[in-house]
Amino acid sequence: MVNQDKAKRITSLGSIPVVASLLGVLAIGVVLYLMLTTAVNERAFELRDLQDEAKVLEYKITALESQLAELNSATGLANQAQALGMKPNTSPAQLRLSDGKVLGKAAAVKGDEMPLLKYKTDDQRTERRKQLDAAEKKKQQEAAKQAAEEAAKKAEAKAAKQAAEEAAKAAAEAQAQADAAAAEAAAAQAAAEAAAQDPAVVTNGG
């Protein structure tokens, strides 16, 4: 018996390091898993921030390309030329490079050759855009106000119709009750007249 108890104690003591090793490995695995999950979440947040930043930069690039296209357009070049004090020439002369001959008759430009041609500056275009935006906003507000007024009118008409229907129903019920009461009264009167005309009924009643 002593040897068996001693053997059990030795077996129990021998299994403690194995269990401790397993628990240590499990704890290390949990820590590594948590660290990996945290790192993945951080990378996901960084990736989302970079994607948002890329979208903002893409919008800026699109706006700059639009501005560049506007500046390189004929209207943009004309506006820039007007800002430099240049005027449109209605009678230009051209130089042919092959023989150096001048084609056309050049004339001095006074600036009033094309009175209907007016170019707008950047400030004027910005102001015009603001006016158009304000007009569009006002139009939308008026449309929303009109829609609200129409909805209110429809609601009032519906409520009035419903009230009229309820009043008509109540009047019909009251008329039906009055007709029933009149019928009962007529029946009672007819019974009274019949009783007055029949002496037997009077005698029995007495």
C-alpha positions as YAML, in Angstrom:
chain: A
units: angstrom
residues:
- id: 1
  name: MET
  ca: [0.00, 0.00, 0.00]
- id: 2
  name: VAL
  ca: [2.85, 2.38, 0.85]
- id: 3
  name: ASN
  ca: [4.51, 1.72, -2.47]
- id: 4
  name: GLN
  ca: [1.26, 2.32, -4.37]
- id: 5
  name: ASP
  ca: [0.65, 5.66, -2.59]
- id: 6
  name: LYS
  ca: [4.21, 6.70, -3.28]
- id: 7
  name: ALA
  ca: [3.83, 5.75, -6.94]
- id: 8
  name: LYS
  ca: [0.64, 7.81, -7.22]
- id: 9
  name: ARG
  ca: [2.35, 10.82, -5.67]
- id: 10
  name: ILE
  ca: [5.27, 10.51, -8.06]
- id: 11
  name: THR
  ca: [2.87, 10.22, -11.02]
- id: 12
  name: SER
  ca: [0.93, 13.30, -9.83]
- id: 13
  name: LEU
  ca: [4.13, 15.29, -9.34]
- id: 14
  name: GLY
  ca: [5.34, 14.21, -12.75]
- id: 15
  name: SER
  ca: [2.15, 15.41, -14.48]
- id: 16
  name: ILE
  ca: [2.39, 18.95, -13.01]
- id: 17
  name: PRO
  ca: [5.18, 20.13, -15.37]
- id: 18
  name: VAL
  ca: [3.26, 18.80, -18.39]
- id: 19
  name: VAL
  ca: [0.10, 20.66, -17.40]
- id: 20
  name: ALA
  ca: [2.10, 23.82, -16.67]
- id: 21
  name: SER
  ca: [3.79, 23.55, -20.06]
- id: 22
  name: LEU
  ca: [0.43, 23.15, -21.81]
- id: 23
  name: LEU
  ca: [-1.01, 26.15, -19.94]
- id: 24
  name: GLY
  ca: [2.06, 28.20, -20.85]
- id: 25
  name: VAL
  ca: [1.74, 27.30, -24.52]
- id: 26
  name: LEU
  ca: [-1.97, 28.11, -24.42]
- id: 27
  name: ALA
  ca: [-1.31, 31.49, -22.77]
- id: 28
  name: ILE
  ca: [1.37, 32.31, -25.35]
- id: 29
  name: GLY
  ca: [-1.05, 31.36, -28.14]
- id: 30
  name: VAL
  ca: [-3.78, 33.60, -26.71]
- id: 31
  name: VAL
  ca: [-1.35, 36.51, -26.38]
- id: 32
  name: LEU
  ca: [-0.11, 36.03, -29.94]
- id: 33
  name: TYR
  ca: [-3.70, 35.85, -31.20]
- id: 34
  name: LEU
  ca: [-4.61, 39.08, -29.41]
- id: 35
  name: MET
  ca: [-1.51, 40.80, -30.75]
- id: 36
  name: LEU
  ca: [-2.26, 39.62, -34.28]
- id: 37
  name: THR
  ca: [-5.89, 40.74, -34.04]
- id: 38
  name: THR
  ca: [-4.85, 44.16, -32.74]
- id: 39
  name: ALA
  ca: [-2.31, 44.56, -35.53]
- id: 40
  name: VAL
  ca: [-4.88, 43.57, -38.18]
- id: 41
  name: ASN
  ca: [-7.41, 46.05, -36.79]
- id: 42
  name: GLU
  ca: [-4.82, 48.82, -36.77]
- id: 43
  name: ARG
  ca: [-3.89, 48.02, -40.37]
- id: 44
  name: ALA
  ca: [-7.57, 48.05, -41.31]
- id: 45
  name: PHE
  ca: [-8.02, 51.52, -39.77]
- id: 46
  name: GLU
  ca: [-4.89, 52.77, -41.52]
- id: 47
  name: LEU
  ca: [-6.13, 51.34, -44.82]
- id: 48
  name: ARG
  ca: [-9.52, 53.04, -44.38]
- id: 49
  name: ASP
  ca: [-7.83, 56.37, -43.62]
- id: 50
  name: LEU
  ca: [-5.64, 56.00, -46.70]
- id: 51
  name: GLN
  ca: [-8.66, 55.19, -48.84]
- id: 52
  name: ASP
  ca: [-10.48, 58.29, -47.56]
- id: 53
  name: GLU
  ca: [-7.40, 60.39, -48.23]
- id: 54
  name: ALA
  ca: [-7.15, 58.93, -51.73]
- id: 55
  name: LYS
  ca: [-10.79, 59.86, -52.41]
- id: 56
  name: VAL
  ca: [-10.17, 63.43, -51.25]
- id: 57
  name: LEU
  ca: [-7.10, 63.68, -53.47]
- id: 58
  name: GLU
  ca: [-9.06, 62.26, -56.38]
- id: 59
  name: TYR
  ca: [-11.72, 64.94, -55.93]
- id: 60
  name: LYS
  ca: [-9.03, 67.62, -55.80]
- id: 61
  name: ILE
  ca: [-7.40, 66.26, -58.95]
- id: 62
  name: THR
  ca: [-10.77, 66.28, -60.73]
- id: 63
  name: ALA
  ca: [-11.40, 69.88, -59.65]
- id: 64
  name: LEU
  ca: [-7.92, 70.97, -60.77]
- id: 65
  name: GLU
  ca: [-8.34, 69.22, -64.13]
- id: 66
  name: SER
  ca: [-11.66, 71.00, -64.60]
- id: 67
  name: GLN
  ca: [-10.07, 74.35, -63.78]
- id: 68
  name: LEU
  ca: [-7.18, 73.61, -66.15]
- id: 69
  name: ALA
  ca: [-9.56, 72.67, -68.94]
- id: 70
  name: GLU
  ca: [-11.51, 75.88, -68.37]
- id: 71
  name: LEU
  ca: [-8.35, 77.96, -68.45]
- id: 72
  name: ASN
  ca: [-7.15, 76.26, -71.66]
- id: 73
  name: SER
  ca: [-10.49, 76.72, -73.39]
- id: 74
  name: ALA
  ca: [-11.13, 79.50, -75.87]
- id: 75
  name: THR
  ca: [-13.17, 81.42, -73.31]
- id: 76
  name: GLY
  ca: [-10.47, 81.03, -70.68]
- id: 77
  name: LEU
  ca: [-7.75, 82.24, -73.05]
- id: 78
  name: ALA
  ca: [-9.94, 85.17, -74.07]
- id: 79
  name: ASN
  ca: [-10.50, 86.10, -70.43]
- id: 80
  name: GLN
  ca: [-6.78, 85.95, -69.75]
- id: 81
  name: ALA
  ca: [-6.06, 88.07, -72.81]
- id: 82
  name: GLN
  ca: [-8.64, 90.62, -71.72]
- id: 83
  name: ALA
  ca: [-7.08, 90.71, -68.25]
- id: 84
  name: LEU
  ca: [-3.75, 91.60, -69.92]
- id: 85
  name: GLY
  ca: [-5.42, 94.45, -71.78]
- id: 86
  name: MET
  ca: [-5.62, 92.69, -75.15]
- id: 87
  name: LYS
  ca: [-8.54, 93.20, -77.53]
- id: 88
  name: PRO
  ca: [-9.98, 90.88, -80.19]
- id: 89
  name: ASN
  ca: [-8.81, 91.67, -83.72]
- id: 90
  name: THR
  ca: [-11.46, 91.48, -86.42]
- id: 91
  name: SER
  ca: [-9.02, 91.98, -89.30]
- id: 92
  name: PRO
  ca: [-5.88, 90.00, -88.57]
- id: 93
  name: ALA
  ca: [-2.95, 89.65, -90.97]
- id: 94
  name: GLN
  ca: [-1.06, 86.39, -91.43]
- id: 95
  name: LEU
  ca: [2.53, 85.82, -92.39]
- id: 96
  name: ARG
  ca: [3.23, 82.99, -94.82]
- id: 97
  name: LEU
  ca: [6.53, 81.42, -93.85]
- id: 98
  name: SER
  ca: [7.30, 79.92, -97.25]
- id: 99
  name: ASP
  ca: [7.88, 83.24, -98.98]
- id: 100
  name: GLY
  ca: [7.43, 85.79, -96.18]
- id: 101
  name: LYS
  ca: [4.34, 87.31, -97.78]
- id: 102
  name: VAL
  ca: [1.80, 89.03, -95.56]
- id: 103
  name: LEU
  ca: [-1.75, 87.81, -96.15]
- id: 104
  name: GLY
  ca: [-4.55, 90.17, -95.24]
- id: 105
  name: LYS
  ca: [-4.48, 93.78, -94.21]
- id: 106
  name: ALA
  ca: [-3.56, 94.51, -90.65]
- id: 107
  name: ALA
  ca: [-5.37, 97.31, -88.86]
- id: 108
  name: ALA
  ca: [-5.01, 98.87, -85.46]
- id: 109
  name: VAL
  ca: [-7.41, 97.59, -82.85]
- id: 110
  name: LYS
  ca: [-9.38, 100.17, -80.92]
- id: 111
  name: GLY
  ca: [-11.31, 97.77, -78.72]
- id: 112
  name: ASP
  ca: [-14.80, 98.62, -79.87]
- id: 113
  name: GLU
  ca: [-14.88, 96.53, -83.03]
- id: 114
  name: MET
  ca: [-17.01, 93.87, -81.33]
- id: 115
  name: PRO
  ca: [-19.21, 95.71, -78.80]
- id: 116
  name: LEU
  ca: [-21.41, 92.68, -78.20]
- id: 117
  name: LEU
  ca: [-18.46, 90.47, -77.30]
- id: 118
  name: LYS
  ca: [-17.97, 90.62, -73.56]
- id: 119
  name: TYR
  ca: [-15.80, 88.31, -71.52]
- id: 120
  name: LYS
  ca: [-16.36, 87.79, -67.85]
- id: 121
  name: THR
  ca: [-13.62, 87.83, -65.26]
- id: 122
  name: ASP
  ca: [-13.18, 85.15, -62.61]
- id: 123
  name: ASP
  ca: [-14.94, 87.32, -60.04]
- id: 124
  name: GLN
  ca: [-17.83, 87.90, -62.40]
- id: 125
  name: ARG
  ca: [-18.16, 84.20, -63.15]
- id: 126
  name: THR
  ca: [-18.02, 83.40, -59.43]
- id: 127
  name: GLU
  ca: [-20.69, 85.99, -58.72]
- id: 128
  name: ARG
  ca: [-22.83, 84.65, -61.56]
- id: 129
  name: ARG
  ca: [-22.44, 81.12, -60.24]
- id: 130
  name: LYS
  ca: [-23.53, 82.29, -56.79]
- id: 131
  name: GLN
  ca: [-26.56, 83.98, -58.30]
- id: 132
  name: LEU
  ca: [-27.51, 80.84, -60.20]
- id: 133
  name: ASP
  ca: [-27.08, 78.72, -57.08]
- id: 134
  name: ALA
  ca: [-29.19, 81.14, -55.05]
- id: 135
  name: ALA
  ca: [-31.88, 81.16, -57.74]
- id: 136
  name: GLU
  ca: [-31.90, 77.36, -57.85]
- id: 137
  name: LYS
  ca: [-32.11, 77.18, -54.06]
- id: 138
  name: LYS
  ca: [-34.95, 79.69, -54.02]
- id: 139
  name: LYS
  ca: [-36.73, 77.71, -56.72]
- id: 140
  name: GLN
  ca: [-36.41, 74.52, -54.68]
- id: 141
  name: GLN
  ca: [-37.69, 76.30, -51.56]
- id: 142
  name: GLU
  ca: [-40.69, 77.66, -53.45]
- id: 143
  name: ALA
  ca: [-41.42, 74.21, -54.87]
- id: 144
  name: ALA
  ca: [-41.19, 72.69, -51.40]
- id: 145
  name: LYS
  ca: [-43.45, 75.42, -50.00]
- id: 146
  name: GLN
  ca: [-45.98, 74.89, -52.78]
- id: 147
  name: ALA
  ca: [-45.93, 71.14, -52.22]
- id: 148
  name: ALA
  ca: [-46.48, 71.68, -48.49]
- id: 149
  name: GLU
  ca: [-49.39, 74.04, -49.17]
- id: 150
  name: GLU
  ca: [-50.97, 71.55, -51.58]
- id: 151
  name: ALA
  ca: [-50.53, 68.77, -49.03]
- id: 152
  name: ALA
  ca: [-52.15, 70.96, -46.35]
- id: 153
  name: LYS
  ca: [-55.05, 71.77, -48.68]
- id: 154
  name: LYS
  ca: [-55.53, 68.09, -49.48]
- id: 155
  name: ALA
  ca: [-55.44, 67.25, -45.79]
- id: 156
  name: GLU
  ca: [-58.01, 69.97, -45.01]
- id: 157
  name: ALA
  ca: [-60.25, 68.80, -47.86]
- id: 158
  name: LYS
  ca: [-59.97, 65.22, -46.67]
- id: 159
  name: ALA
  ca: [-60.78, 66.24, -43.10]
- id: 160
  name: ALA
  ca: [-63.75, 68.33, -44.28]
- id: 161
  name: LYS
  ca: [-65.01, 65.47, -46.41]
- id: 162
  name: GLN
  ca: [-64.65, 63.05, -43.53]
- id: 163
  name: ALA
  ca: [-66.47, 65.45, -41.19]
- id: 164
  name: ALA
  ca: [-69.25, 65.91, -43.76]
- id: 165
  name: GLU
  ca: [-69.58, 62.15, -44.14]
- id: 166
  name: GLU
  ca: [-69.74, 61.69, -40.37]
- id: 167
  name: ALA
  ca: [-72.34, 64.49, -40.09]
- id: 168
  name: ALA
  ca: [-74.41, 62.92, -42.87]
- id: 169
  name: LYS
  ca: [-74.18, 59.54, -41.16]
- id: 170
  name: ALA
  ca: [-75.24, 61.04, -37.84]
- id: 171
  name: ALA
  ca: [-78.13, 62.84, -39.55]
- id: 172
  name: ALA
  ca: [-79.21, 59.61, -41.24]
- id: 173
  name: GLU
  ca: [-79.11, 57.78, -37.91]
- id: 174
  name: ALA
  ca: [-81.10, 60.55, -36.26]
- id: 175
  name: GLN
  ca: [-83.64, 60.48, -39.11]
- id: 176
  name: ALA
  ca: [-83.92, 56.71, -38.78]
- id: 177
  name: GLN
  ca: [-84.53, 57.04, -35.03]
- id: 178
  name: ALA
  ca: [-87.10, 59.78, -35.65]
- id: 179
  name: ASP
  ca: [-88.86, 57.63, -38.26]
- id: 180
  name: ALA
  ca: [-88.90, 54.68, -35.86]
- id: 181
  name: ALA
  ca: [-90.31, 56.87, -33.09]
- id: 182
  name: ALA
  ca: [-92.95, 58.26, -35.48]
- id: 183
  name: ALA
  ca: [-93.88, 54.72, -36.53]
- id: 184
  name: GLU
  ca: [-94.19, 53.65, -32.90]
- id: 185
  name: ALA
  ca: [-96.32, 56.70, -32.17]
- id: 186
  name: ALA
  ca: [-98.52, 56.02, -35.19]
- id: 187
  name: ALA
  ca: [-98.94, 52.39, -34.10]
- id: 188
  name: ALA
  ca: [-99.82, 53.47, -30.59]
- id: 189
  name: GLN
  ca: [-102.35, 55.99, -31.92]
- id: 190
  name: ALA
  ca: [-103.86, 53.38, -34.24]
- id: 191
  name: ALA
  ca: [-104.16, 50.96, -31.33]
- id: 192
  name: ALA
  ca: [-105.79, 53.65, -29.20]
- id: 193
  name: GLU
  ca: [-108.27, 54.50, -31.94]
- id: 194
  name: ALA
  ca: [-109.07, 50.82, -32.45]
- id: 195
  name: ALA
  ca: [-109.61, 50.39, -28.72]
- id: 196
  name: ALA
  ca: [-111.90, 53.42, -28.63]
- id: 197
  name: GLN
  ca: [-114.00, 52.08, -31.49]
- id: 198
  name: ASP
  ca: [-114.36, 48.54, -30.06]
- id: 199
  name: PRO
  ca: [-116.57, 48.46, -26.92]
- id: 200
  name: ALA
  ca: [-115.42, 44.97, -26.00]
- id: 201
  name: VAL
  ca: [-111.90, 46.13, -25.73]
- id: 202
  name: VAL
  ca: [-113.02, 49.00, -23.53]
- id: 203
  name: THR
  ca: [-115.05, 46.65, -21.31]
- id: 204
  name: ASN
  ca: [-112.23, 44.20, -20.93]
- id: 205
  name: GLY
  ca: [-109.87, 47.04, -20.18]
- id: 206
  name: GLY
  ca: [-112.25, 48.24, -17.44]
...
